[in-house]
Coordinates of N, CA and C in Angstrom, one line a residue:
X1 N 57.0 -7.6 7.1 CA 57.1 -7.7 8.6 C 56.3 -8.9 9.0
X2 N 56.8 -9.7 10.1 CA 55.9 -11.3 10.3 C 54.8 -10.6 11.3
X3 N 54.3 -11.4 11.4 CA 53.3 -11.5 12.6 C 53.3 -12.0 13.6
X4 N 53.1 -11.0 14.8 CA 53.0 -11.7 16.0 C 52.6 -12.4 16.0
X5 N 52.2 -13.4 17.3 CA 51.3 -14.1 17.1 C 51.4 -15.0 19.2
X6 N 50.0 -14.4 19.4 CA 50.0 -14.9 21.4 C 49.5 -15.5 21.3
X7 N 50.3 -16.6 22.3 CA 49.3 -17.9 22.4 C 49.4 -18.2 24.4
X8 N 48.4 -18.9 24.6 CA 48.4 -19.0 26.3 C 49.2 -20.2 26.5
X9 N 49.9 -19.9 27.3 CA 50.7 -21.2 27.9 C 50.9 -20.9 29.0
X10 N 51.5 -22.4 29.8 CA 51.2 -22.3 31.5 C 52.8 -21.7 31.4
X11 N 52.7 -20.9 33.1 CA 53.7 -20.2 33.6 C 55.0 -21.1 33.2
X12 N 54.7 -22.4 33.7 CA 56.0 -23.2 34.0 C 56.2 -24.0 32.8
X13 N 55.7 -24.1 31.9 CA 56.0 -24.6 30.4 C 57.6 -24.4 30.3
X14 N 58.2 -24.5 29.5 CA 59.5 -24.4 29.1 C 59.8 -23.0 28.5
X15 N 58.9 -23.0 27.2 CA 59.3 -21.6 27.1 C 59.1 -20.6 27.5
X16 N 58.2 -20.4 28.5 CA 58.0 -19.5 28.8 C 58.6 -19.4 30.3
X17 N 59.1 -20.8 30.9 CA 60.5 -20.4 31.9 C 61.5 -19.5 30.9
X18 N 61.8 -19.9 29.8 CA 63.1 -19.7 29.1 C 63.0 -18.1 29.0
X19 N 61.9 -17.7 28.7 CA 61.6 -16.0 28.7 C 61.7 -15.6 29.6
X20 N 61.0 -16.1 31.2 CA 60.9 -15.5 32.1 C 62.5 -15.5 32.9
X21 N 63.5 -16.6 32.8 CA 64.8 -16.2 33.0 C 65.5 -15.4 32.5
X22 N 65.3 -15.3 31.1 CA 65.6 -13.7 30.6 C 65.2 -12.5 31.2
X23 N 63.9 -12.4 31.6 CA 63.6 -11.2 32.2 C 64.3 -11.3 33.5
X24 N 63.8 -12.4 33.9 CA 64.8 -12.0 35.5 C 66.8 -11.7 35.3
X25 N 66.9 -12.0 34.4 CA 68.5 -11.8 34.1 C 68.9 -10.1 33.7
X26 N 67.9 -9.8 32.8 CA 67.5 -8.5 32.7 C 67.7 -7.8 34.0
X27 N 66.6 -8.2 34.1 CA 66.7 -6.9 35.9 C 67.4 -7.1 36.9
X28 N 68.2 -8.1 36.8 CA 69.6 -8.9 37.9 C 70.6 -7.4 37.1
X29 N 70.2 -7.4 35.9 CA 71.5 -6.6 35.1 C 71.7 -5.1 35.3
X30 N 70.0 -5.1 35.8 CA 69.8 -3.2 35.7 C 69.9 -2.8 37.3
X31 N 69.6 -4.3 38.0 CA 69.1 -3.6 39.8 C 70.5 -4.6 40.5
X32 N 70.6 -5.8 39.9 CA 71.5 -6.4 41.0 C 70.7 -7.5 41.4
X33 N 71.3 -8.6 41.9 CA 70.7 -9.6 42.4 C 70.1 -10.5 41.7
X34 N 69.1 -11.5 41.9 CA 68.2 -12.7 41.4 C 67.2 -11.8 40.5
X35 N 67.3 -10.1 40.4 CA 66.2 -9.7 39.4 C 64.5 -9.5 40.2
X36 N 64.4 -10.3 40.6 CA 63.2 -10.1 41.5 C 62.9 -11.0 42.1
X37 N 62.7 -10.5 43.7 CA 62.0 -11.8 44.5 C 61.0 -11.8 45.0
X38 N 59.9 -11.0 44.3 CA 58.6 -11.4 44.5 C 58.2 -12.7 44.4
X39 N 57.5 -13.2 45.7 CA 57.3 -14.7 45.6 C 55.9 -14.3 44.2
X40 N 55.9 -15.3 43.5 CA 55.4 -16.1 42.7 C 55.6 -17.5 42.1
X41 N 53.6 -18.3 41.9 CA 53.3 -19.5 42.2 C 53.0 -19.2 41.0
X42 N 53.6 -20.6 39.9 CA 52.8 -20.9 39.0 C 51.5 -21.0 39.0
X43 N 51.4 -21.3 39.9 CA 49.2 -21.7 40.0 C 48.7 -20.4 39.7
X44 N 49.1 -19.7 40.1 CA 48.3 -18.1 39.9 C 48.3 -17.6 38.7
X45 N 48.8 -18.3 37.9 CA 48.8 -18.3 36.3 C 47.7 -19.1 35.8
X46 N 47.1 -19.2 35.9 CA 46.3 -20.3 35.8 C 44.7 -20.2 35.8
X47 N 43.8 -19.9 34.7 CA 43.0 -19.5 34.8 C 41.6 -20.3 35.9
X48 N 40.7 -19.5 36.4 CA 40.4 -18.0 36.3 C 41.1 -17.2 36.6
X49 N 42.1 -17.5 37.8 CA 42.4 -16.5 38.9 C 43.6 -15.8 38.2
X50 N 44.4 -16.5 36.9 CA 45.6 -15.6 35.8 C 45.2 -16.3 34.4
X51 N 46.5 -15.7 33.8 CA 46.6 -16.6 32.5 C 48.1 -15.9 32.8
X52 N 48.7 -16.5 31.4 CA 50.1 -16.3 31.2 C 50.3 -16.6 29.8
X53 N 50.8 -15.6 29.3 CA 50.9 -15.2 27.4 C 52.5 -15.5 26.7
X54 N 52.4 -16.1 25.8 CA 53.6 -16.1 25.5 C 53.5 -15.4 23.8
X55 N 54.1 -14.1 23.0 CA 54.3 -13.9 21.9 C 55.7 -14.8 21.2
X56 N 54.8 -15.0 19.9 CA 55.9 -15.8 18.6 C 56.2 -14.5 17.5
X57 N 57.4 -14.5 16.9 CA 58.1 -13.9 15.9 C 58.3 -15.0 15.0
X58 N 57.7 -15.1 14.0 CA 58.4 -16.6 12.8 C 58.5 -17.7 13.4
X59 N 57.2 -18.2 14.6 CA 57.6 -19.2 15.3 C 58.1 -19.4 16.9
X60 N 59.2 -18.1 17.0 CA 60.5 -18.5 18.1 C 59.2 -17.5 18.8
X61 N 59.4 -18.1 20.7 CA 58.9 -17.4 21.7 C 60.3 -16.1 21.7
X62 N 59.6 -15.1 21.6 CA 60.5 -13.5 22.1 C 59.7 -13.1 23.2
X63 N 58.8 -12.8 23.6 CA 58.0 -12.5 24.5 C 56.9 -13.2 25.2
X64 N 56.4 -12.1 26.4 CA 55.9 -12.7 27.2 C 55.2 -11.8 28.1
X65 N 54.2 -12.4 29.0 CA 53.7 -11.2 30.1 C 52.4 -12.2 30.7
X66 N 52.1 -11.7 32.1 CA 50.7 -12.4 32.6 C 50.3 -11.7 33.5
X67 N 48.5 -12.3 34.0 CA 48.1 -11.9 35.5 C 48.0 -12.7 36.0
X68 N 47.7 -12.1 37.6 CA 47.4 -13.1 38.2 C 46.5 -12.3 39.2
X69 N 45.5 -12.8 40.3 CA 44.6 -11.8 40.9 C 45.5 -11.0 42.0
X70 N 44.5 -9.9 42.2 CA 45.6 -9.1 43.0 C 44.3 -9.2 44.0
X71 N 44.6 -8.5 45.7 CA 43.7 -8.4 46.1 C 42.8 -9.1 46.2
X72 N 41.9 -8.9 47.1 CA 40.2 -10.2 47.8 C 39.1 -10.2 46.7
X73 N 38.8 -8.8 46.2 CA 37.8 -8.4 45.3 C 37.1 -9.3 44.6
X74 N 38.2 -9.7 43.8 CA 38.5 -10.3 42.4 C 38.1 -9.0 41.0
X75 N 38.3 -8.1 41.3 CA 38.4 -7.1 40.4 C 39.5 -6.8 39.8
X76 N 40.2 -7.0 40.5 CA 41.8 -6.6 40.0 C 43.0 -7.3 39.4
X77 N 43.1 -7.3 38.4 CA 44.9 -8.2 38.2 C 45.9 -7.6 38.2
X78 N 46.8 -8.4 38.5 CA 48.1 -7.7 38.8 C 49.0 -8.2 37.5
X79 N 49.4 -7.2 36.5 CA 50.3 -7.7 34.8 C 51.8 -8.0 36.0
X80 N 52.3 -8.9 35.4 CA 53.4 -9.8 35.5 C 54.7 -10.8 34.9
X81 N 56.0 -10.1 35.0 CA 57.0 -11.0 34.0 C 56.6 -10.6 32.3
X82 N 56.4 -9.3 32.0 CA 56.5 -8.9 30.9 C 58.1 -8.7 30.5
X83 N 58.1 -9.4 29.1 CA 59.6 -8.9 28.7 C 59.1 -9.5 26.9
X84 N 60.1 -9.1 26.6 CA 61.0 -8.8 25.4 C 62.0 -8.8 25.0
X85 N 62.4 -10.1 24.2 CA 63.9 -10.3 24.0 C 64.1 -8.9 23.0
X86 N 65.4 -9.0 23.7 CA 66.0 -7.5 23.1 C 66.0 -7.4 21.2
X87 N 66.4 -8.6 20.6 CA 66.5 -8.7 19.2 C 65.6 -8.3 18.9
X88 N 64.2 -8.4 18.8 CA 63.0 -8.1 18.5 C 62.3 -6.5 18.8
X89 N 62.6 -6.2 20.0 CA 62.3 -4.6 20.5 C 62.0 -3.7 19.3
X90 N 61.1 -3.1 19.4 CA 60.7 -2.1 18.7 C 60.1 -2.6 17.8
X91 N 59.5 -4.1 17.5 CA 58.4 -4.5 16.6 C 57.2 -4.7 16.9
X92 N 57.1 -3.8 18.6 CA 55.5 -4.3 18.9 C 55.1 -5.3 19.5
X93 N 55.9 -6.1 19.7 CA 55.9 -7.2 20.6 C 54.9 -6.7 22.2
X94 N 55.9 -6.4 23.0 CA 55.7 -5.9 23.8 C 53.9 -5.2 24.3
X95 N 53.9 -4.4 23.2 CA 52.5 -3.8 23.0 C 51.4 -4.8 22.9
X96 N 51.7 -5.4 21.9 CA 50.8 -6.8 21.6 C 50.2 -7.9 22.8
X97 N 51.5 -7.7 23.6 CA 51.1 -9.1 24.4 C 50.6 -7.9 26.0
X98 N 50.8 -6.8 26.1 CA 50.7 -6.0 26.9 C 48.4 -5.5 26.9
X99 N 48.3 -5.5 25.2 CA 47.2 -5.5 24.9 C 46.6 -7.4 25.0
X100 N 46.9 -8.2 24.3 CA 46.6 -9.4 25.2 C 46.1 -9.8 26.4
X101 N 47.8 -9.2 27.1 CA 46.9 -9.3 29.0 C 45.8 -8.9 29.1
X102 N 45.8 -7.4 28.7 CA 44.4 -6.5 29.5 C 43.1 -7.4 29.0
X103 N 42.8 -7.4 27.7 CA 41.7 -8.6 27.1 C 41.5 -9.9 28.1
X104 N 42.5 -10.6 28.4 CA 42.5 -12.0 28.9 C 41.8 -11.4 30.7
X105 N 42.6 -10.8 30.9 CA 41.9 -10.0 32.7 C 40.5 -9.2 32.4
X106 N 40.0 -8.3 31.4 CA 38.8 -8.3 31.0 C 38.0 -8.9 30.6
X107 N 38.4 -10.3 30.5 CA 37.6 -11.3 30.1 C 37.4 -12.7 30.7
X108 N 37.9 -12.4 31.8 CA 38.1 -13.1 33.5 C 37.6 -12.1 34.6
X109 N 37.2 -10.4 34.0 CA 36.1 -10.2 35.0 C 36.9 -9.0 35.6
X110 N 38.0 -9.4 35.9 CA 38.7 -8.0 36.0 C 38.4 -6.4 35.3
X111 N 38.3 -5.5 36.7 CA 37.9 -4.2 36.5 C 39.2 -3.5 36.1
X112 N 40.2 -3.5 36.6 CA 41.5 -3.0 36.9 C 42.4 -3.2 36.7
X113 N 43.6 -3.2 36.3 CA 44.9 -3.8 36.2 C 46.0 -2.7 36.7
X114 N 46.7 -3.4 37.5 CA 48.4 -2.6 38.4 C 49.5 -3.3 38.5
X115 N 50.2 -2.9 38.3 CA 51.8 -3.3 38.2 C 52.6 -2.4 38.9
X116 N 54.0 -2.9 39.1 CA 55.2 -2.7 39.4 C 56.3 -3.1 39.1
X117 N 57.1 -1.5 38.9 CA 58.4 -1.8 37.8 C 59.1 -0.9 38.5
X118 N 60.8 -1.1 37.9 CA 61.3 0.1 39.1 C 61.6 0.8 37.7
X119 N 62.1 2.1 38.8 CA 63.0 3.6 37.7 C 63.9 3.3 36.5
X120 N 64.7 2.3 36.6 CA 65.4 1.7 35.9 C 64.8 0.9 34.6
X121 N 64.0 1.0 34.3 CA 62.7 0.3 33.2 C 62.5 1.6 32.5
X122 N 63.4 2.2 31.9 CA 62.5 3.6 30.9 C 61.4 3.2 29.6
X123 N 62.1 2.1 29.5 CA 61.4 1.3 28.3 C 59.8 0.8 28.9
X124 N 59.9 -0.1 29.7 CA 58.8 -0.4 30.4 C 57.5 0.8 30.8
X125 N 58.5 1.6 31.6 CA 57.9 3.2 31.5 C 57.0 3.4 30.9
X126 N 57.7 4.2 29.8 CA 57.5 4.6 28.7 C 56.3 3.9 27.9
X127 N 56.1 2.4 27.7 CA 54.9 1.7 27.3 C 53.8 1.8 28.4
X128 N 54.4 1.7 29.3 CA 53.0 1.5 30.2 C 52.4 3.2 30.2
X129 N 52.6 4.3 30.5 CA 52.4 5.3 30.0 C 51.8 5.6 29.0
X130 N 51.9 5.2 27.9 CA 51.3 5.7 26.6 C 50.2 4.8 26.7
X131 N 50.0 3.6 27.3 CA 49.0 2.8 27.2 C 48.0 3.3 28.3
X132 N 47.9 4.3 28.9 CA 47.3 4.6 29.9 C 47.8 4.7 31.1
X133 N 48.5 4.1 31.3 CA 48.6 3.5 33.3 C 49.3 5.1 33.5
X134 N 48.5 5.2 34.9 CA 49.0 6.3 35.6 C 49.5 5.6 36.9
X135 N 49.9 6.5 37.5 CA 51.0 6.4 39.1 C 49.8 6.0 40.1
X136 N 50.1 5.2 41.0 CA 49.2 4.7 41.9 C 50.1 4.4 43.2
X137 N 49.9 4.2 44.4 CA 50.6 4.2 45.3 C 51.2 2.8 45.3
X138 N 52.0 2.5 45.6 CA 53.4 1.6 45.9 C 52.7 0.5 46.5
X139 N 52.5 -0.3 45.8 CA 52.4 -2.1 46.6 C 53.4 -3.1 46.4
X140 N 53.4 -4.2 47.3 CA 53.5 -5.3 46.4 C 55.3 -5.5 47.0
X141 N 55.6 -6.7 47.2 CA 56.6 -7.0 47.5 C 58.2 -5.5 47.9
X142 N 58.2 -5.0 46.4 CA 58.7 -3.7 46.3 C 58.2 -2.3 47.0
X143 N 57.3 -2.2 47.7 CA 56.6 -1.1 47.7 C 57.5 -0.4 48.1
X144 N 58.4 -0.6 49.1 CA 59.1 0.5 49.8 C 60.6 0.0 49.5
X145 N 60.5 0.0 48.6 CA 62.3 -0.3 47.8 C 62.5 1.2 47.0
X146 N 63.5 1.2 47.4 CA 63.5 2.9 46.2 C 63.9 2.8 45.1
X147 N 63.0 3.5 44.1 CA 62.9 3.4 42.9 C 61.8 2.7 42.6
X148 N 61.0 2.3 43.3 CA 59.5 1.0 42.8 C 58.9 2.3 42.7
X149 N 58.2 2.1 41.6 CA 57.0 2.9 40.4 C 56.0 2.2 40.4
X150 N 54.6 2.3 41.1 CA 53.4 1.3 40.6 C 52.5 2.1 39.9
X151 N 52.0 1.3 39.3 CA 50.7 2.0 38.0 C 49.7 1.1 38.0
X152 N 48.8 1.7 37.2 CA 47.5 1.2 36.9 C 46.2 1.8 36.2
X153 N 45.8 0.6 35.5 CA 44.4 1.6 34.8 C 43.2 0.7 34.9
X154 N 42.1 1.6 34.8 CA 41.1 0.7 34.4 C 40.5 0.2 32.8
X155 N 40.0 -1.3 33.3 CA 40.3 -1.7 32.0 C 38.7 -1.7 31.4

């Protein structure tokens, strides 16, 4: 089995557009439309205030995921543009760069981390779940879209 392997790159790098148009193509697939229009700025990738992770498989970018701050606090990050090319799924990917973020936001000071995904994500679900995150009230561009699911744990 290879080894993951995360490395930090900026939001708007190439590969990690190339990932993140996959995810948004994804969720164009499952919800309809552009996938998501939560405004996001590359800058907010961009440490302190984010980072943005890209996982390698033998090299090739398959994944991906980042924060960025949520809220005035600065306690909180908000995980963002997690995906996983389908070929790969079920090697941990996912988990890896999911455990990455929390580290990288733990170690930028963040107390907290929350997200939002909709019903249509069983997969997404289902990880965020076993990783801890419980149900938290609805924020965030989506909040009152139906089917938006927000979570969060402390980190």
């Amino acid at each position: 089995m290879s080894e993951i392997e995360i490395r930090e790159r900026r939001f708007d790098a190439p590969e990690s557009q190339a990932l993140i148009r996959a995810a948004l193509a994804d969720l164009g697939a499952r919800y309809g439309g552009s996938g998501d229009e939560t405004p996001v700025d590359a800058a907010e990738f961009t440490p302190p205030d984010g980072v943005f992770l890209v996982a390698y498989l033998d090299g090739r970018p398959v994944g991906c995921g980042g924060w960025r701050s949520h809220g005035g606090d600065g306690d909180t990050a908000e995980l963002k543009r997690m995906y996983t090319d389908p070929a790969v799924r079920g090697r941990g990917v996912a988990r890896s760069v999911l455990a990455a973020v929390e580290r990288s936001a733990r170690d930028h000071g963040r107390k907290q981390i929350v997200l939002e995904c909709g019903d249509r994500q069983p997969e997404a679900i289902a990880l965020y779940t076993s990783a801890g995150y419980e149900r938290i009230p609805n924020f965030g561009f989506y909040k009152d879209a139906p089917g938006c699911l927000s979570y969060g744990r402390t980190l």
